[in-house]
Each structure stands twice: as C-alpha cells, then as structure tokens.
Amino acid sequence: MTRPADDPFVTAVKPLVDAIGGELIAPDSAQGDDVVLSWEGREVVAVRLPHLSDSLDHILAELRRRHGVPLADLDRKTKQSVVRLLEQRGAFSMRHGVETVATALGVSRFTVYNYLNRENAERSAESRGDGA
C-alpha cells in the first residue's frame, strides 16, 4: 500500500491544505474537528484545520512571502490591495482582526479603517454607475 504522502490525491490537495494553514494527518489519527477525505471509496488522508486565531497569522505570513518583504515595507497602494484581499477573506470579521492587520502593515487601526472605507465607497459608486 502506498504511504499517504505518496498518494496522488494527497499530492493534489496539499497546496490547498497548506494555503489554509492546515495539517495533513493519517485518517486513523483523525479526531474531533479533523476532516477525513475519501477518494474512490477509501479514506486517504485527514486534514487538521487551523484555529481561527492562527488563520489570520498564516494568511499574513503567506502575503509576506508572496511580496518578498515585510508587509510594513510595502507602499501605500500595495497595502491597500492587501487590506482589500484580507477583507475578501474575512479577516476583519475576526476579533482583533483590524489590530492584527494594522500591526503587520505598520499602520494605525484608523488607517486600516480608512482603506476599508475607501474600498467600500468605490464599490458603492461603481454599483450606482458613478464610475471609479
């Protein structure tokens, strides 16, 4: 029998699991909230989901890797796009989300709220046909 790590299904789902900050584990080690993934009638692997508090840190770390510099070193326009992405991913629905993002970006909470308000105003203007 192939080891789970060698299974093509595991290879296929690994990038997604890594992106969400999850952990691949053997199906027989699954517990509680772990998600067991089956393929072609057999349990192949289980995914241990990250705690919500760890998810935002994981997303911020991935954005730092993607940009190649600390997020605080990004220019204003790029920081605004990071805030837009984080809003789409639900970062600001988490408790202390704004504070965590502000710290990572090296800006104040007020600045993050301004970025969010600006984005929402632009979206509203576009939906009304006011242009952008």
PDB file of N, CA and C in Angstrom, residues 3 11 13-14 24 30 36-38 40 44 48 51 55 63 85 96 102 110 119 121 123:
ATOM      1  N   ARG A   3       2.142   4.951   0.886  1.00  0.00           N
ATOM      2  CA  ARG A   3       2.051   5.835   2.040  1.00  0.00           C
ATOM      3  C   ARG A   3       1.174   7.018   1.663  1.00  0.00           C
ATOM      4  N   THR A  11      -1.175  14.512  -2.857  1.00  0.00           N
ATOM      5  CA  THR A  11      -0.369  15.489  -3.598  1.00  0.00           C
ATOM      6  C   THR A  11      -1.251  16.586  -4.177  1.00  0.00           C
ATOM      7  N   VAL A  13      -4.257  17.669  -3.016  1.00  0.00           N
ATOM      8  CA  VAL A  13      -4.899  18.551  -2.031  1.00  0.00           C
ATOM      9  C   VAL A  13      -3.897  19.296  -1.153  1.00  0.00           C
ATOM     10  N   LYS A  14      -2.644  18.881  -1.147  1.00  0.00           N
ATOM     11  CA  LYS A  14      -1.649  19.503  -0.271  1.00  0.00           C
ATOM     12  C   LYS A  14      -1.525  21.016  -0.458  1.00  0.00           C
ATOM     13  N   LEU A  24      -1.876  17.870   7.214  1.00  0.00           N
ATOM     14  CA  LEU A  24      -2.270  16.551   6.736  1.00  0.00           C
ATOM     15  C   LEU A  24      -1.886  15.509   7.774  1.00  0.00           C
ATOM     16  N   ALA A  30      -7.257  10.882  12.936  1.00  0.00           N
ATOM     17  CA  ALA A  30      -8.223  11.985  12.943  1.00  0.00           C
ATOM     18  C   ALA A  30      -9.012  11.990  14.245  1.00  0.00           C
ATOM     19  N   VAL A  36     -11.855  14.114   7.379  1.00  0.00           N
ATOM     20  CA  VAL A  36     -11.310  12.946   6.693  1.00  0.00           C
ATOM     21  C   VAL A  36     -11.738  13.017   5.233  1.00  0.00           C
ATOM     22  N   LEU A  37     -10.758  12.930   4.338  1.00  0.00           N
ATOM     23  CA  LEU A  37     -11.023  12.984   2.900  1.00  0.00           C
ATOM     24  C   LEU A  37     -10.952  11.575   2.327  1.00  0.00           C
ATOM     25  N   SER A  38     -12.011  11.221   1.611  1.00  0.00           N
ATOM     26  CA  SER A  38     -12.085   9.904   0.974  1.00  0.00           C
ATOM     27  C   SER A  38     -12.018  10.075  -0.531  1.00  0.00           C
ATOM     28  N   GLU A  40     -12.421   7.465  -4.057  1.00  0.00           N
ATOM     29  CA  GLU A  40     -12.689   6.149  -4.635  1.00  0.00           C
ATOM     30  C   GLU A  40     -12.987   5.104  -3.556  1.00  0.00           C
ATOM     31  N   VAL A  44      -8.326   8.471   2.570  1.00  0.00           N
ATOM     32  CA  VAL A  44      -6.949   8.658   2.113  1.00  0.00           C
ATOM     33  C   VAL A  44      -6.136   9.475   3.102  1.00  0.00           C
ATOM     34  N   ARG A  48      -6.269  18.465   9.498  1.00  0.00           N
ATOM     35  CA  ARG A  48      -6.470  19.157  10.766  1.00  0.00           C
ATOM     36  C   ARG A  48      -6.501  20.645  10.447  1.00  0.00           C
ATOM     37  N   HIS A  51      -6.727  26.691  14.009  1.00  0.00           N
ATOM     38  CA  HIS A  51      -7.603  27.512  14.838  1.00  0.00           C
ATOM     39  C   HIS A  51      -7.792  28.848  14.135  1.00  0.00           C
ATOM     40  N   SER A  55      -5.297  31.363  11.715  1.00  0.00           N
ATOM     41  CA  SER A  55      -5.545  31.543  10.284  1.00  0.00           C
ATOM     42  C   SER A  55      -5.080  32.904   9.789  1.00  0.00           C
ATOM     43  N   LEU A  63       1.214  36.276   2.715  1.00  0.00           N
ATOM     44  CA  LEU A  63       1.308  37.535   1.974  1.00  0.00           C
ATOM     45  C   LEU A  63       2.716  38.112   2.047  1.00  0.00           C
ATOM     46  N   LEU A  85      -7.743  42.342  -0.119  1.00  0.00           N
ATOM     47  CA  LEU A  85      -7.691  40.886  -0.140  1.00  0.00           C
ATOM     48  C   LEU A  85      -8.100  40.294   1.208  1.00  0.00           C
ATOM     49  N   HIS A  96     -10.212  41.339  16.863  1.00  0.00           N
ATOM     50  CA  HIS A  96      -8.868  41.921  16.797  1.00  0.00           C
ATOM     51  C   HIS A  96      -8.248  41.838  15.407  1.00  0.00           C
ATOM     52  N   ALA A 102      -3.271  45.909  11.156  1.00  0.00           N
ATOM     53  CA  ALA A 102      -2.597  47.203  11.290  1.00  0.00           C
ATOM     54  C   ALA A 102      -1.163  47.012  11.773  1.00  0.00           C
ATOM     55  N   PHE A 110      -6.809  53.211  12.478  1.00  0.00           N
ATOM     56  CA  PHE A 110      -7.515  54.251  11.742  1.00  0.00           C
ATOM     57  C   PHE A 110      -7.198  54.163  10.245  1.00  0.00           C
ATOM     58  N   GLU A 119     -12.390  51.609  -0.051  1.00  0.00           N
ATOM     59  CA  GLU A 119     -12.741  50.494  -0.929  1.00  0.00           C
ATOM     60  C   GLU A 119     -14.260  50.344  -1.022  1.00  0.00           C
ATOM     61  N   ALA A 121     -16.537  52.633  -0.505  1.00  0.00           N
ATOM     62  CA  ALA A 121     -17.092  53.787  -1.220  1.00  0.00           C
ATOM     63  C   ALA A 121     -16.918  53.623  -2.724  1.00  0.00           C
ATOM     64  N   ARG A 123     -16.669  50.772  -4.357  1.00  0.00           N
ATOM     65  CA  ARG A 123     -17.576  49.710  -4.783  1.00  0.00           C
ATOM     66  C   ARG A 123     -19.007  50.224  -4.895  1.00  0.00           C
TER      67      ARG A 123
END
